[in-house]
PDB file of C-alpha atoms in Angstrom:
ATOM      1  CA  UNK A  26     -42.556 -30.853 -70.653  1.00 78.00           C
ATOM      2  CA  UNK A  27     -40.166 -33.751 -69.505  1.00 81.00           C
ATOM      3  CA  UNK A  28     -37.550 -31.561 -69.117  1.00 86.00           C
ATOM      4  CA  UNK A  29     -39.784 -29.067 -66.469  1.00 87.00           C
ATOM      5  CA  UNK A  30     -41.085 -31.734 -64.797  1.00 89.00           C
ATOM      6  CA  UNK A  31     -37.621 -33.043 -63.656  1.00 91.00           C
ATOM      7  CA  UNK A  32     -36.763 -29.463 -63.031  1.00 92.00           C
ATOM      8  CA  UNK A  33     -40.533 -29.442 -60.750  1.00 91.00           C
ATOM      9  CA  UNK A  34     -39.609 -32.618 -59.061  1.00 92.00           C
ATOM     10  CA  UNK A  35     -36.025 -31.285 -58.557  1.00 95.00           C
ATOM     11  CA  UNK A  36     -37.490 -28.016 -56.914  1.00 94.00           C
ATOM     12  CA  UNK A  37     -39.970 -30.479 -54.919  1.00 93.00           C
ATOM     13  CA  UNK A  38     -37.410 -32.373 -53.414  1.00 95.00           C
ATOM     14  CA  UNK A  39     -35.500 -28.848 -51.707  1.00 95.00           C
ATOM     15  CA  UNK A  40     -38.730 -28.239 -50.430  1.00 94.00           C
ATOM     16  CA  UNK A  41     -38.601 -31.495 -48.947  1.00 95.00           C
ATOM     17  CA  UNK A  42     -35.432 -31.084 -47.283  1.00 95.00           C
ATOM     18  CA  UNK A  43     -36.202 -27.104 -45.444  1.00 95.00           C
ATOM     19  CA  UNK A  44     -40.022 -29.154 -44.505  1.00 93.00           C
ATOM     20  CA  UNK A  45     -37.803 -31.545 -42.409  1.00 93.00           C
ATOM     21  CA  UNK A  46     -35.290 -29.144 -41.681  1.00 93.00           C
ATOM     22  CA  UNK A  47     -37.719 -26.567 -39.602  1.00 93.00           C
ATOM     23  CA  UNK A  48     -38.805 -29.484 -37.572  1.00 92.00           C
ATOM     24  CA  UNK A  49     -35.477 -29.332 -36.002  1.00 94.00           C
ATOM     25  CA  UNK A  50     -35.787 -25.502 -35.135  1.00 93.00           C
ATOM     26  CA  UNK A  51     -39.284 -26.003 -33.724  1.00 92.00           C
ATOM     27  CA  UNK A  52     -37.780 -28.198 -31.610  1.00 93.00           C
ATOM     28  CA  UNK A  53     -34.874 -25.966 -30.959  1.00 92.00           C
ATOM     29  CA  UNK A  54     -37.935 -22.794 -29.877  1.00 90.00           C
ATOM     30  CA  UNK A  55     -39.364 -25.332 -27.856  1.00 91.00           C
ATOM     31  CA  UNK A  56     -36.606 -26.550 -25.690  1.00 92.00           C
ATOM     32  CA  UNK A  57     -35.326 -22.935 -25.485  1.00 90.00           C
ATOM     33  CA  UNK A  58     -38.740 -21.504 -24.152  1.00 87.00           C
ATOM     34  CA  UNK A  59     -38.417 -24.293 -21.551  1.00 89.00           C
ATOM     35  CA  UNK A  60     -35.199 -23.345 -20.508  1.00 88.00           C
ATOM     36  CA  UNK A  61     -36.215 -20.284 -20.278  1.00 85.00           C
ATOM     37  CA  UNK A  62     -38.625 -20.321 -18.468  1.00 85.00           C
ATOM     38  CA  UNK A  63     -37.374 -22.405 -15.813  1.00 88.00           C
ATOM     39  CA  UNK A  64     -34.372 -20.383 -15.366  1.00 84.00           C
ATOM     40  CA  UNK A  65     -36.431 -17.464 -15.057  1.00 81.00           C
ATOM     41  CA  UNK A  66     -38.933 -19.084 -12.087  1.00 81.00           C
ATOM     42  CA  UNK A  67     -36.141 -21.060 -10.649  1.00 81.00           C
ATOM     43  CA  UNK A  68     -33.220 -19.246 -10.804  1.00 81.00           C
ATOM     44  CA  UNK A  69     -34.508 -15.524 -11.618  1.00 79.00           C
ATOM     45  CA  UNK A  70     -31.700 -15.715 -14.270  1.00 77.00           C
ATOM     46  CA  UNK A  71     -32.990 -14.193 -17.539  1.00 73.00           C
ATOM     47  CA  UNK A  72     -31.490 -13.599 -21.014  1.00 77.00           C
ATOM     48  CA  UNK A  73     -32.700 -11.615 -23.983  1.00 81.00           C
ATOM     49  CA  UNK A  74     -30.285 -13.620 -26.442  1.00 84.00           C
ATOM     50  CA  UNK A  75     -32.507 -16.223 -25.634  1.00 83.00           C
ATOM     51  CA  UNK A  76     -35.739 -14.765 -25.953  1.00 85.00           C
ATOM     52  CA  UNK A  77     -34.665 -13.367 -29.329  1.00 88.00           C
ATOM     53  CA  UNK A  78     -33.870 -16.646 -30.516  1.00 90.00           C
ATOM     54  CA  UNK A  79     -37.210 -17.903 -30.105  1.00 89.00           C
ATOM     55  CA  UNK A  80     -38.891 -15.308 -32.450  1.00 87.00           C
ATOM     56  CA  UNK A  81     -36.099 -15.813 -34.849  1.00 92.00           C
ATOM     57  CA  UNK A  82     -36.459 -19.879 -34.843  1.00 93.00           C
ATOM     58  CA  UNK A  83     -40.385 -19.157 -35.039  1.00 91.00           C
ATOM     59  CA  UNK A  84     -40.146 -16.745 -37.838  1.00 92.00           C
ATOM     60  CA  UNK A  85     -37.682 -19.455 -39.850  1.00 94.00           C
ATOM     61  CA  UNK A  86     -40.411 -21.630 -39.012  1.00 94.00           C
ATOM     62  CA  UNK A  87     -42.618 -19.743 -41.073  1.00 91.00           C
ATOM     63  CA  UNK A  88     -40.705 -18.378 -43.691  1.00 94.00           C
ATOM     64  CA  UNK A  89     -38.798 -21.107 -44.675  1.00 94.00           C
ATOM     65  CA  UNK A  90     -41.609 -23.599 -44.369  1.00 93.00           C
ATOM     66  CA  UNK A  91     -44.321 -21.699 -46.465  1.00 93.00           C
ATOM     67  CA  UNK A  92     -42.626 -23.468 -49.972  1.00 93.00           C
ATOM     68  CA  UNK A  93     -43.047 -26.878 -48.155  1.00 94.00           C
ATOM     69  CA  UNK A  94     -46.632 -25.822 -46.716  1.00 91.00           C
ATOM     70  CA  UNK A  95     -47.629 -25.082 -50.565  1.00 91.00           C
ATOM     71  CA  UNK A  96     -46.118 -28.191 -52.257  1.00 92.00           C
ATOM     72  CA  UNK A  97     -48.334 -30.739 -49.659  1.00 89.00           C
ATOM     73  CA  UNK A  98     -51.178 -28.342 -50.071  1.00 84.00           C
ATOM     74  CA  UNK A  99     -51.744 -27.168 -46.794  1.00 80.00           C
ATOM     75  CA  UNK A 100     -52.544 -23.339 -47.459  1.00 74.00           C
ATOM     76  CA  UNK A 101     -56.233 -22.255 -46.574  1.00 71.00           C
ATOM     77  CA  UNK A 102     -58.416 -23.103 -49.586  1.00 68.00           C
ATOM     78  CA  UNK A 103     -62.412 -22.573 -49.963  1.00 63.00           C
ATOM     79  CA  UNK A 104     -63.282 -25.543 -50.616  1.00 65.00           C
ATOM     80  CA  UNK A 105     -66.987 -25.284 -50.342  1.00 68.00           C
ATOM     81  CA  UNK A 106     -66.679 -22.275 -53.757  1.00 72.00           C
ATOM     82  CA  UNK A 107     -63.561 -24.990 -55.202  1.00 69.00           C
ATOM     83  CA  UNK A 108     -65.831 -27.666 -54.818  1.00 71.00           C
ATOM     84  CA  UNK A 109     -68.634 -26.626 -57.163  1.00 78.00           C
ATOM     85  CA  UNK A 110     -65.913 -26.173 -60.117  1.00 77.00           C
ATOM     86  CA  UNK A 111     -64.582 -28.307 -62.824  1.00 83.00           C
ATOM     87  CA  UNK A 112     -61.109 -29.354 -61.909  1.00 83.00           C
ATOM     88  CA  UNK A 113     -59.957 -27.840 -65.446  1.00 86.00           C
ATOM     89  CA  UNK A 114     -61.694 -24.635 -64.087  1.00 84.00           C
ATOM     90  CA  UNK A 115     -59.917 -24.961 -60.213  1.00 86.00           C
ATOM     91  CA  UNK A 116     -56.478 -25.414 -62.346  1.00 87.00           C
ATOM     92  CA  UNK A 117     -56.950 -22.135 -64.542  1.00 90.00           C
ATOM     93  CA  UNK A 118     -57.719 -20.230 -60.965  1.00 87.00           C
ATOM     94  CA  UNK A 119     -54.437 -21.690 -59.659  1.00 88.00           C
ATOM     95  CA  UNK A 120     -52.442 -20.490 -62.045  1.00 92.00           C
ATOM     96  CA  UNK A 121     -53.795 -17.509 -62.826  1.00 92.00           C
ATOM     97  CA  UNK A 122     -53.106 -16.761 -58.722  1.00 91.00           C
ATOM     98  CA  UNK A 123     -49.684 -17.907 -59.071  1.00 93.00           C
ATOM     99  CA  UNK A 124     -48.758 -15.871 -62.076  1.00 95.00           C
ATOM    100  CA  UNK A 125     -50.609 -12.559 -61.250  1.00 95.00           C
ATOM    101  CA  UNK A 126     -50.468 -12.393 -57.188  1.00 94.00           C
ATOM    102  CA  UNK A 127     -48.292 -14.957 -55.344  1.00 94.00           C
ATOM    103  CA  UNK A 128     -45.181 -14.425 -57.830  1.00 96.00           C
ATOM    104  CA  UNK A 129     -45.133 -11.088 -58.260  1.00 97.00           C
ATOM    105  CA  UNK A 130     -45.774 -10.743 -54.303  1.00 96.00           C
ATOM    106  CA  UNK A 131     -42.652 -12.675 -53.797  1.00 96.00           C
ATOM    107  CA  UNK A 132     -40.368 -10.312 -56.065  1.00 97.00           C
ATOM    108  CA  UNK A 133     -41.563  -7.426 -54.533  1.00 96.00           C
ATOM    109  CA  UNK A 134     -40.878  -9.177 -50.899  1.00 96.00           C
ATOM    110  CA  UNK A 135     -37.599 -10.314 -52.225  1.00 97.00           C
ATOM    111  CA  UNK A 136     -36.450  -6.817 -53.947  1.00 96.00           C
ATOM    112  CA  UNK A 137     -37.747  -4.996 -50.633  1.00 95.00           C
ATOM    113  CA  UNK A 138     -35.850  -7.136 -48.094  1.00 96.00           C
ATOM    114  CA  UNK A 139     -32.573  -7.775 -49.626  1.00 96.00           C
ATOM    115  CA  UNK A 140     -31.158  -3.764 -49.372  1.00 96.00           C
ATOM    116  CA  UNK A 141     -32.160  -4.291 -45.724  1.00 95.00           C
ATOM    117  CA  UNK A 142     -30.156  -7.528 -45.194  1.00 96.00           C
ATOM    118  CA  UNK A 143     -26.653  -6.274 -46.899  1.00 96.00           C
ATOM    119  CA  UNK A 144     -27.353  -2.880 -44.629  1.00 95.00           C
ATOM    120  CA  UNK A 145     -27.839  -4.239 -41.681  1.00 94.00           C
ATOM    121  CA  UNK A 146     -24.846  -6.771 -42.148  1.00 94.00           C
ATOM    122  CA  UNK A 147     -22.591  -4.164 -43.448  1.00 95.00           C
ATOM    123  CA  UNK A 148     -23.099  -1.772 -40.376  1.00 93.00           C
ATOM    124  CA  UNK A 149     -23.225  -4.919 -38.097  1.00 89.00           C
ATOM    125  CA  UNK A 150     -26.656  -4.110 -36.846  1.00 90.00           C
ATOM    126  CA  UNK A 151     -27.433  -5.348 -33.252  1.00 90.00           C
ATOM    127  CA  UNK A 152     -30.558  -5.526 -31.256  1.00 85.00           C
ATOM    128  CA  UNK A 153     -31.576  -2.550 -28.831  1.00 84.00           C
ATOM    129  CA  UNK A 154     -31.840  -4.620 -26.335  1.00 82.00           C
ATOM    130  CA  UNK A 155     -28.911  -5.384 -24.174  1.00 80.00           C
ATOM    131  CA  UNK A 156     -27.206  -8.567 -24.936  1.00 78.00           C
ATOM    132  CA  UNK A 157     -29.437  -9.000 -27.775  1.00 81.00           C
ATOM    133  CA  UNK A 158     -28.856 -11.049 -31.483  1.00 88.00           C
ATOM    134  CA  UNK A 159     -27.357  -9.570 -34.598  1.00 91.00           C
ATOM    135  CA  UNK A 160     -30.267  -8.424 -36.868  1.00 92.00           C
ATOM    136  CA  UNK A 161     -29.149  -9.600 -40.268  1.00 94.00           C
ATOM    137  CA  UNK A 162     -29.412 -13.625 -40.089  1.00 93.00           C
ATOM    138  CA  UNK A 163     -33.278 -12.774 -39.015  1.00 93.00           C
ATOM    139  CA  UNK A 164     -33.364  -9.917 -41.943  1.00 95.00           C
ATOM    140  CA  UNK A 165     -32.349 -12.850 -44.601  1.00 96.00           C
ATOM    141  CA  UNK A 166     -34.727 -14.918 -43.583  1.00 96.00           C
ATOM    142  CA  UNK A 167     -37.459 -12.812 -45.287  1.00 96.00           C
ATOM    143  CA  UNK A 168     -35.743 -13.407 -48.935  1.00 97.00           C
ATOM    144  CA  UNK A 169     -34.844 -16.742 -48.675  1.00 96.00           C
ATOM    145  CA  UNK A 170     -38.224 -18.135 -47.361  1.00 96.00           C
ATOM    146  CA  UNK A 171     -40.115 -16.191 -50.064  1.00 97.00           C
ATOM    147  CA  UNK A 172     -37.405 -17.006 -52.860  1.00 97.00           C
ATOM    148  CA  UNK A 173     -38.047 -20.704 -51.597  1.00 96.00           C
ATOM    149  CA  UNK A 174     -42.121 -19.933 -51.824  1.00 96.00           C
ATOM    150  CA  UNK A 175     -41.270 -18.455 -55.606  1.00 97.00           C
ATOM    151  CA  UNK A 176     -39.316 -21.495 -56.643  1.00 96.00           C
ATOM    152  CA  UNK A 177     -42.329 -23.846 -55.227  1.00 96.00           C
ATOM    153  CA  UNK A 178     -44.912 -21.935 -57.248  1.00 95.00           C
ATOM    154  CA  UNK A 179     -43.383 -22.379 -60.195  1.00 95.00           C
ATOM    155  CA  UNK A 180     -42.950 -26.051 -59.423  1.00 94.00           C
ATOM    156  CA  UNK A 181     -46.383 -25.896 -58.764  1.00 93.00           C
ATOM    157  CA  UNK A 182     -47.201 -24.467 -62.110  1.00 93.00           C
ATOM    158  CA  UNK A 183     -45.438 -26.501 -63.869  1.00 92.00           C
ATOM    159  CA  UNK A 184     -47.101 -29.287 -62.191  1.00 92.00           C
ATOM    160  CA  UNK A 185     -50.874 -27.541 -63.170  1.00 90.00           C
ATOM    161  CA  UNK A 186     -50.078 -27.362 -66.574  1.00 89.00           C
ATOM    162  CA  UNK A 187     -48.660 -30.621 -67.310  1.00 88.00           C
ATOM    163  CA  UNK A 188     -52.192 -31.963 -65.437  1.00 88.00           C
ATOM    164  CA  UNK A 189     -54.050 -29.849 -67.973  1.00 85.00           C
ATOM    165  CA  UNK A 190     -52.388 -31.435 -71.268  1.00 85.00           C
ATOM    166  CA  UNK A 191     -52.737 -35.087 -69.537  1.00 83.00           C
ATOM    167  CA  UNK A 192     -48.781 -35.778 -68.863  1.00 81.00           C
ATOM    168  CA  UNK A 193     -49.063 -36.004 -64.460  1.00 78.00           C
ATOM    169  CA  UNK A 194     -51.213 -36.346 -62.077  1.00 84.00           C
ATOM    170  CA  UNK A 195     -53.169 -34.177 -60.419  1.00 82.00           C
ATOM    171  CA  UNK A 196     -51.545 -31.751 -58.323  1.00 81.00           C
ATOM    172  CA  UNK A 197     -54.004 -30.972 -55.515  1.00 79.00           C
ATOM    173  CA  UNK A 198     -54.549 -34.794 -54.414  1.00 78.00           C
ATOM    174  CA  UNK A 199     -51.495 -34.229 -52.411  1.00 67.00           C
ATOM    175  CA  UNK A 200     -51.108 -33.540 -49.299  1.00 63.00           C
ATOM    176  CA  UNK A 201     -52.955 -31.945 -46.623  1.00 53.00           C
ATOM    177  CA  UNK A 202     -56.222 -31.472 -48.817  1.00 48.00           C
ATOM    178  CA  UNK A 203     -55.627 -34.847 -50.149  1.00 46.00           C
ATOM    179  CA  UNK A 204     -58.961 -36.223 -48.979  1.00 45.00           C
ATOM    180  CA  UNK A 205     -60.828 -33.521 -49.535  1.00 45.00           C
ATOM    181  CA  UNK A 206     -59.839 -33.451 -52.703  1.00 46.00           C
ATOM    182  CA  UNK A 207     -59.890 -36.726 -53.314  1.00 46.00           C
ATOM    183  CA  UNK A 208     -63.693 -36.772 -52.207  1.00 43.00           C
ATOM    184  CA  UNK A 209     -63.995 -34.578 -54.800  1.00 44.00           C
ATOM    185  CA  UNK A 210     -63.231 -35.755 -57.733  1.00 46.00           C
ATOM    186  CA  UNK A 211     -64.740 -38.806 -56.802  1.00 47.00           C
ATOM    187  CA  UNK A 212     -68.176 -36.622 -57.245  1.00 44.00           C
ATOM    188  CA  UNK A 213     -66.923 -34.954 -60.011  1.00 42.00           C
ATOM    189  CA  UNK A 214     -65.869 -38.150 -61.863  1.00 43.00           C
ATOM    190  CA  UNK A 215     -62.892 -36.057 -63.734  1.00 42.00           C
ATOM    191  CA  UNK A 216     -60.978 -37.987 -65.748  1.00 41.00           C
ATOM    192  CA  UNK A 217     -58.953 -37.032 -69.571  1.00 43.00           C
ATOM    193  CA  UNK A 218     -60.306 -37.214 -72.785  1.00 42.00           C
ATOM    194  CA  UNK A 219     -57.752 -38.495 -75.834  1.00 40.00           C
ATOM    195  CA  UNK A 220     -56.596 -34.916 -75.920  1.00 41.00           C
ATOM    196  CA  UNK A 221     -55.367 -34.652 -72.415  1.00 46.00           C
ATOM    197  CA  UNK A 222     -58.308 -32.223 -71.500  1.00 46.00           C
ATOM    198  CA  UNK A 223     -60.348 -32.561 -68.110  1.00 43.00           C
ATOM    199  CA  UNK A 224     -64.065 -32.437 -68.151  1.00 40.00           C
ATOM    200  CA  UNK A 225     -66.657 -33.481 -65.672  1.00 39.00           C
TER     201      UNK A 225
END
């Protein structure tokens, strides 16, 4: 379990880096839209390279931020159903999502996109619009962010069942639900037995 938790915190920390990466291109969409827009009202100058740009810099946004979004555990949750369970119960639910929808959903994302990508980079694939992007950079996105989303689930796994035997913390008082959660296991008063297990 040692081993697979360095590997989790190892796969943390690359989330880490594409969180404070995208910061930078919201920035970028921002500051383009602007410029945009001013040349447009000011100058009646327009440009559809730019307007492309913002929808690809908002769909990196996205994509490559939805592994970072799940490791500070800021994906919609319901907390007034979580709430009501055992945190040994709320731990069995996450991994049973992880292993039978949100994995799966990312190999099938992955295996769908990719013969796209290499097509549209092997016949150079433009926009239809005149002077607009090259399609494939916006095309990869789609694998990498949800091969980055795969890698942080099973980070995130690893991380739920290493909680469940007693060996780390618990994963959802992290983050964006960190009070909430927090709140609740106050009320809960979770804590391990000499076996590792969680009980209310």
């Amino acid at each position: 379990m040692d081993t697979l938790l360095r590997l989790s915190h190892g796969i943390d920390a690359v989330s880490r880096f594409f969180g404070k990466f995208i910061i930078w291109l919201v920035l970028a969409a921002a500051l383009i839209s602007a410029a945009n827009a001013v040349a447009r009202k000011a100058f009646n100058i327009g440009s559809n390279a730019f307007l492309e740009i913002q929808w690809y810099l908002f769909g990196a946004v996205f994509l490559l931020g939805a592994g970072y979004t799940f490791l500070q555990n800021a994906h919609v949750r319901i907390d007034v159903l979580a709430g009501k369970l055992s945190m040994r119960t709320r731990m069995f639910i996450d991994v049973a999502g992880i292993l039978i929808f949100l994995l799966p959903l990312c190999w099938f994302m992955i295996q769908f996109a990719w013969p796209v990508v290499v097509g549209a980079y092997v016949s150079g694939e433009m926009s239809s619009n005149a002077g607009g992007l090259i399609r494939w950079p916006v095309y990869a996105l789609v694998p990498l962010g949800f091969g980055l989303l795969a890698l942080q689930a099973i980070s995130e796994l690893i991380k739920r069942f290493a909680f469940l035997q007693g060996k780390a913390p618990n994963p959802l008082l992290h983050g964006a639900h960190e009070s909430n959660e927090a709140h609740d296991a106050e009320n809960a008063q979770a804590h391990h037995d000499d076996a590792g297990e969680v009980r209310k």
